[in-house]
Short mmCIF file of C-alpha atoms and ligand atoms in Angstrom, two decimals:
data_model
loop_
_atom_site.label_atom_id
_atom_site.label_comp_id
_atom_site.label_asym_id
_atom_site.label_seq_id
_atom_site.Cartn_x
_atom_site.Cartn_y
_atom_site.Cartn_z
CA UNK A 329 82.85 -10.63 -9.03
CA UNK A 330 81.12 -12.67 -6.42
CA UNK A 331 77.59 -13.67 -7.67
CA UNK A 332 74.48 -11.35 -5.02
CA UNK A 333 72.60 -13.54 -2.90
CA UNK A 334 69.69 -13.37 -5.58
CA UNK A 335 71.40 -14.29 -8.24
CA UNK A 336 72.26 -17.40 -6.63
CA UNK A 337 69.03 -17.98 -5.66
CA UNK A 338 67.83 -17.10 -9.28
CA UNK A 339 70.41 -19.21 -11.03
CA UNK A 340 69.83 -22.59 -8.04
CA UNK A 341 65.88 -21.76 -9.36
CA UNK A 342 66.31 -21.62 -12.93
CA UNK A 343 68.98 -25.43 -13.05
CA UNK A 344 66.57 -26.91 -10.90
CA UNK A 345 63.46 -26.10 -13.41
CA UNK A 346 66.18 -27.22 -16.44
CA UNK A 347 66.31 -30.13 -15.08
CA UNK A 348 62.76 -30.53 -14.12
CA UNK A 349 61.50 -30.07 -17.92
CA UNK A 350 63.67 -33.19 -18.80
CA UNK A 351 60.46 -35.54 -17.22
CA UNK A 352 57.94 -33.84 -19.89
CA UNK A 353 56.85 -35.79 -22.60
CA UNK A 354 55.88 -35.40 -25.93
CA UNK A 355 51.31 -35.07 -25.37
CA UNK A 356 51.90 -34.64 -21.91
CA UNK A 357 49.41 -32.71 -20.19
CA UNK A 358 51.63 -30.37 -17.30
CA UNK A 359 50.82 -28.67 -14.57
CA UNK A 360 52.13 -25.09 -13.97
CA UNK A 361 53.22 -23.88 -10.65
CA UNK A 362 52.99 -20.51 -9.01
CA UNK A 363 55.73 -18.28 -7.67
CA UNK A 364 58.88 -16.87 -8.35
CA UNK A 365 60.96 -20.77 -9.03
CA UNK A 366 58.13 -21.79 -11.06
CA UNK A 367 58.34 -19.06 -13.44
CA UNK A 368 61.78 -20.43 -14.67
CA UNK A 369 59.63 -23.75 -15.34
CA UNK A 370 57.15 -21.85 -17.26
CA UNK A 371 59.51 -20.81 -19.53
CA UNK A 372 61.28 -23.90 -20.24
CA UNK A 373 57.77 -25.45 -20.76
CA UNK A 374 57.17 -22.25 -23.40
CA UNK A 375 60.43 -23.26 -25.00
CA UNK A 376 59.72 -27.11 -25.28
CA UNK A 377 56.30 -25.86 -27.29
CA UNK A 378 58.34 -23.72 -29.48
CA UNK A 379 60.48 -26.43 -30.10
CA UNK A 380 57.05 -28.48 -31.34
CA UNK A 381 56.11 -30.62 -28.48
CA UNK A 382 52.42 -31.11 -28.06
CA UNK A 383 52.26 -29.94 -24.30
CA UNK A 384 49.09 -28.42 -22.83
CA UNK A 385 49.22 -26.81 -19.55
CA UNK A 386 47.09 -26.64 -16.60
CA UNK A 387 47.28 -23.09 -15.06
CA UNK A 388 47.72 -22.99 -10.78
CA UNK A 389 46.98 -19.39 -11.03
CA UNK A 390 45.12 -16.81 -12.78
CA UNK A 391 48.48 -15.26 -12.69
CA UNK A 392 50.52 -18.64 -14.35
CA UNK A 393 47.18 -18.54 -16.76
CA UNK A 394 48.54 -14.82 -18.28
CA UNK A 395 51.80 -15.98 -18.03
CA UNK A 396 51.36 -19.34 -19.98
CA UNK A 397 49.57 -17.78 -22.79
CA UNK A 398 51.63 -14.88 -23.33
CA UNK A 399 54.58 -17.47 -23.99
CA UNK A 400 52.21 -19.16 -26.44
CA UNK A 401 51.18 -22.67 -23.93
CA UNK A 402 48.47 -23.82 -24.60
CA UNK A 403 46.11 -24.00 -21.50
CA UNK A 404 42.97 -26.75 -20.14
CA UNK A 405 40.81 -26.60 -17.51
CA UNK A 406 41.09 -28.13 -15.02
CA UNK A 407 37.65 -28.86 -14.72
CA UNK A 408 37.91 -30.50 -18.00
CA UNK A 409 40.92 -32.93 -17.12
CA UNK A 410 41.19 -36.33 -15.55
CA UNK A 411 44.88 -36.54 -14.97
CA UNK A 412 48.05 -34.54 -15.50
CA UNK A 413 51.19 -35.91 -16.41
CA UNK A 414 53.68 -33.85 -14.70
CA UNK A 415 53.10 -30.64 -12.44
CA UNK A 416 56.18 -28.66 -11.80
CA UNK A 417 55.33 -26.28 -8.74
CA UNK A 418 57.99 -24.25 -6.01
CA UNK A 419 57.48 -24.49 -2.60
CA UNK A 420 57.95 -22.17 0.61
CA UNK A 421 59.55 -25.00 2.75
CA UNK A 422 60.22 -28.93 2.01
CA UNK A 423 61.29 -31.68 4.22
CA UNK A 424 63.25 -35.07 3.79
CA UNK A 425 59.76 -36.79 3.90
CA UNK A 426 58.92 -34.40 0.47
CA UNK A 427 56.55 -32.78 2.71
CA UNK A 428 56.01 -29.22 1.91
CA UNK A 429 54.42 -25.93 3.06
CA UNK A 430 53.17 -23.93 0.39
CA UNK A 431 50.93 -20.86 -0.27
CA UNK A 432 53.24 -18.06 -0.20
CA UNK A 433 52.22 -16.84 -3.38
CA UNK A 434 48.78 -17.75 -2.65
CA UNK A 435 47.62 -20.14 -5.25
CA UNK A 436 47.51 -23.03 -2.39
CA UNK A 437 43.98 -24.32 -3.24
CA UNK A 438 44.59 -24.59 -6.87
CA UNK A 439 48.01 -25.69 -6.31
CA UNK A 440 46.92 -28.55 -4.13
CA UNK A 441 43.76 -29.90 -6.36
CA UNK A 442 46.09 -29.97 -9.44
CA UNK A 443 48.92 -31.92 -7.34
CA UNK A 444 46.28 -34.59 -6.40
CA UNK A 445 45.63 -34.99 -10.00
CA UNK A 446 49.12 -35.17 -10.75
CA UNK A 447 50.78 -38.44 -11.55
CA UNK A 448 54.10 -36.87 -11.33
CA UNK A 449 54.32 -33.95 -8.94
CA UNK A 450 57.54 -31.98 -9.10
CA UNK A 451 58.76 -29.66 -6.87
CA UNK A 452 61.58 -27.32 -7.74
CA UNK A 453 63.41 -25.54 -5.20
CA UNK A 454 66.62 -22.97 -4.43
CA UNK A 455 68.79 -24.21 -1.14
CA UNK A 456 67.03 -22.12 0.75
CA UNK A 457 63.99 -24.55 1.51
CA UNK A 458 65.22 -27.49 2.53
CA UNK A 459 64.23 -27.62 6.06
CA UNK A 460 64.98 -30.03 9.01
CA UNK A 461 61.41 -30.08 9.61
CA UNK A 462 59.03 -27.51 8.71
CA UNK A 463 57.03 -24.64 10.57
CA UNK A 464 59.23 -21.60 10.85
CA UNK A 465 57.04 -20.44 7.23
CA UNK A 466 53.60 -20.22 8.59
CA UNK A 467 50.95 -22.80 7.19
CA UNK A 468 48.79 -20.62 4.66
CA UNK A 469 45.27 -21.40 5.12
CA UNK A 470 42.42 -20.45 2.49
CA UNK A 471 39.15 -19.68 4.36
CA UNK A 472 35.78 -18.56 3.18
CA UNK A 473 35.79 -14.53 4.33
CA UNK A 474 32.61 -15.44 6.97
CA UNK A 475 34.17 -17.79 8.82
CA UNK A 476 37.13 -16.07 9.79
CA UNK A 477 36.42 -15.78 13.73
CA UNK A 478 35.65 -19.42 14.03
CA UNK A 479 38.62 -20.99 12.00
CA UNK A 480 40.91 -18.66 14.34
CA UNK A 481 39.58 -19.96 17.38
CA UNK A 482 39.63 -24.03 16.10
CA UNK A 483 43.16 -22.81 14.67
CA UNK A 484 44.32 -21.90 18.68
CA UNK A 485 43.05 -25.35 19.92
CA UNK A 486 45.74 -26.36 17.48
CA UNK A 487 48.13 -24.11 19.01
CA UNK A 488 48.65 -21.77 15.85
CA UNK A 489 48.13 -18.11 15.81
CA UNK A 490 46.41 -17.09 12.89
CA UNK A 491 46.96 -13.28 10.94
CA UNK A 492 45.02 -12.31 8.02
CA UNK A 493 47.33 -11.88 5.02
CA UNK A 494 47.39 -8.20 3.96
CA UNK A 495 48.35 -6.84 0.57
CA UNK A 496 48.26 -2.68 0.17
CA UNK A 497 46.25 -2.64 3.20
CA UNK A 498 43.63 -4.75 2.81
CA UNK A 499 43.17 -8.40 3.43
CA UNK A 500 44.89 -9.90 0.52
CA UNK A 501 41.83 -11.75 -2.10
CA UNK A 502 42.95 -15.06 -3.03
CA UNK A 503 41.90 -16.33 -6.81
CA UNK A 504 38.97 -17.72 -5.53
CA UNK A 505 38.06 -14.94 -3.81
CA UNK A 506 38.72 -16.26 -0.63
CA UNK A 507 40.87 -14.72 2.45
CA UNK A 508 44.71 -16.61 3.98
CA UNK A 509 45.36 -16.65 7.60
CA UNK A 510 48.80 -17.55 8.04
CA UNK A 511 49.12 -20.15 10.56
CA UNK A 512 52.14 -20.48 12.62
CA UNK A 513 52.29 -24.02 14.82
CA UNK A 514 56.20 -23.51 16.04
CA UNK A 515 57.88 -25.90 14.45
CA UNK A 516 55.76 -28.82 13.05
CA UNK A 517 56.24 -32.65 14.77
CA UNK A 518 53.94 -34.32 12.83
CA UNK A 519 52.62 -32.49 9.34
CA UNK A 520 50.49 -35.36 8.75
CA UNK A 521 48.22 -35.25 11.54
CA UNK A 522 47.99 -31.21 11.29
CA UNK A 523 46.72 -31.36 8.14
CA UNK A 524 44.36 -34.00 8.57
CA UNK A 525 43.13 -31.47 11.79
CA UNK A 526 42.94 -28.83 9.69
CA UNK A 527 40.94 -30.91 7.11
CA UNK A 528 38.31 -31.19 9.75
CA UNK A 529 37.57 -27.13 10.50
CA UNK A 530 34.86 -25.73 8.85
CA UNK A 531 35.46 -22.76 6.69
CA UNK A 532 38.78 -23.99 5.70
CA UNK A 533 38.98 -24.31 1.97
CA UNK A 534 42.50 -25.60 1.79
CA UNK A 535 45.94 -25.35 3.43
CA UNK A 536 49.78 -24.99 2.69
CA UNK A 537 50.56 -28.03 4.29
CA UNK A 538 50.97 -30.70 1.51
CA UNK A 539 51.71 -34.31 3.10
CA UNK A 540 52.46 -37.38 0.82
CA UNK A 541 51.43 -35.12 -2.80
CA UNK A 542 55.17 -34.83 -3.80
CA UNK A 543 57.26 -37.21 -6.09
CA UNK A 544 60.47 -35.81 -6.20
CA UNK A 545 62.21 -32.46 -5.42
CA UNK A 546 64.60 -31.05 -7.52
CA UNK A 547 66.98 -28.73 -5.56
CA UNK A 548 69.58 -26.08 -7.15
CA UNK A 549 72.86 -26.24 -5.49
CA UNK A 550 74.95 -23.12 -6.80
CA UNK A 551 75.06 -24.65 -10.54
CA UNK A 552 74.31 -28.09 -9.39
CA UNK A 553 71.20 -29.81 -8.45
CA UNK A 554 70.40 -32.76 -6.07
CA UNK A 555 67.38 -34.66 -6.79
CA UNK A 556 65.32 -35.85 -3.54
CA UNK A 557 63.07 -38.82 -3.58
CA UNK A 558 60.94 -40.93 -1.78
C1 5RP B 800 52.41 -20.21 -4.34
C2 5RP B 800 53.37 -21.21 -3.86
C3 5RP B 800 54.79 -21.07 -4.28
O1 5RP B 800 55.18 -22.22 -4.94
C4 5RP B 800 55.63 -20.85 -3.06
O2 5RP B 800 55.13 -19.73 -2.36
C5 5RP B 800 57.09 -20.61 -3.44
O3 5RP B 800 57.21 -19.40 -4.10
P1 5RP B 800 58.59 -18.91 -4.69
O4 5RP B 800 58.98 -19.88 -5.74
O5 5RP B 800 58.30 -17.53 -5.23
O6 5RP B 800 59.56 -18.87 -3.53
O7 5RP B 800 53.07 -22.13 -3.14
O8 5RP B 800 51.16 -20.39 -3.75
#
């Protein structure tokens, strides 16, 4: 029987963090992604430690934290580390440049912090996300609650329309306890000089644009996967 369109994504997400793992090390310290593709890397990690490497992980989510420790990693701080080895993290959309949008699941801030830490940033993927250039996933922004009516003006002279993300209801509470407006710019010319724009507004903890953080990209491909470097 043909294989459902989520399996195939499932099994392109699971080979691509199989053959992310392989880049871990033996006292590495590694970062741990957030989302659905970055699960599959948390278990391989949990099955490298069972196997008796010395790997300690560095959460990108109180969600990854749980997740981590119920499969027996090892967790730091990241308040208490200097550099990580390897982070393997998904992403919503990813270019030919290894420019990505990311923030889907929310963890942006965190996720973005530990990838400048990173000396090897990883980004696993299904064949979904490769894009020709990014935008048509709108850029999640993380913005201090009070300063939601100003960031959505300075986000207009931008050109983006910004919505609050809403979970149940309400506006969906990031880890931080921050609020997301999703951005969306159209499609995006030049992600470099939006993010350094949004850098500049006020209120704006972090975004989902992440320009020049990414080492490689590791893409499933049915069973396959195609490795994408700079
Ligand atoms: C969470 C993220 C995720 O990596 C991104 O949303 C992709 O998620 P998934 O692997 O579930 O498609 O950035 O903040």
């Amino acid at each position: 029987m043909d294989k459902e369109p989520t399996q195939i994504k499932d099994l392109e997400k699971q080979v691509a963090a199989r053959e992310a793992v392989k880049f871990i090390r033996d006292n590495d310290i590694v970062g741990l992604g957030t989302g659905s593709t970055a699960y599959f890397a948390i278990l391989e990690v949990a099955e490298l430690v069972k196997k008796g490497l010395n790997i300690k992980g560095v959460p990108t989510s109180e969600h990854t934290a749980s997740l981590a420790t119920s499969l027996g990693i090892e967790l730091l701080d990241m308040k208490d580390v200097q550099s990580i080895d390897v982070t393997i993290d998904g992403a919503d959309e990813f270019d030919e440049q290894l420019n990505l949008i990311k923030g889907g699941g929310g963890a942006l801030f965190r996720e973005k912090i530990i990838a400048s830490l990173t000396k090897k940033e990883i980004i696993i993927a299904d064949s979904g996300k490769k894009v020709a250039r990014l935008g048509a996933f709108k850029v999640p922004v993380e913005i201090v609650p009070m300063a939601l009516n100003y960031v959505v003006k300075e986000l207009a002279k931008l050109n983006g329309k910004g919505l609050v993300r809403m979970k149940d209801g309400s506006p969906f509470i990031t880890d931080n306890h921050n609020i997301i407006v999703d951005a969306d710019f159209g499609l995006i010319s030049d992600a470099a000089a939006l993010s350094e724009s949004l850098n500049q507004i006020e209120g704006i903890l972090g975004h989902g644009l992440f320009v020049n953080l990414t080492a490689m990209v590791i893409m499933g491909k049915g069973e396959e996967t195609i490795t994408y470097t700079k």
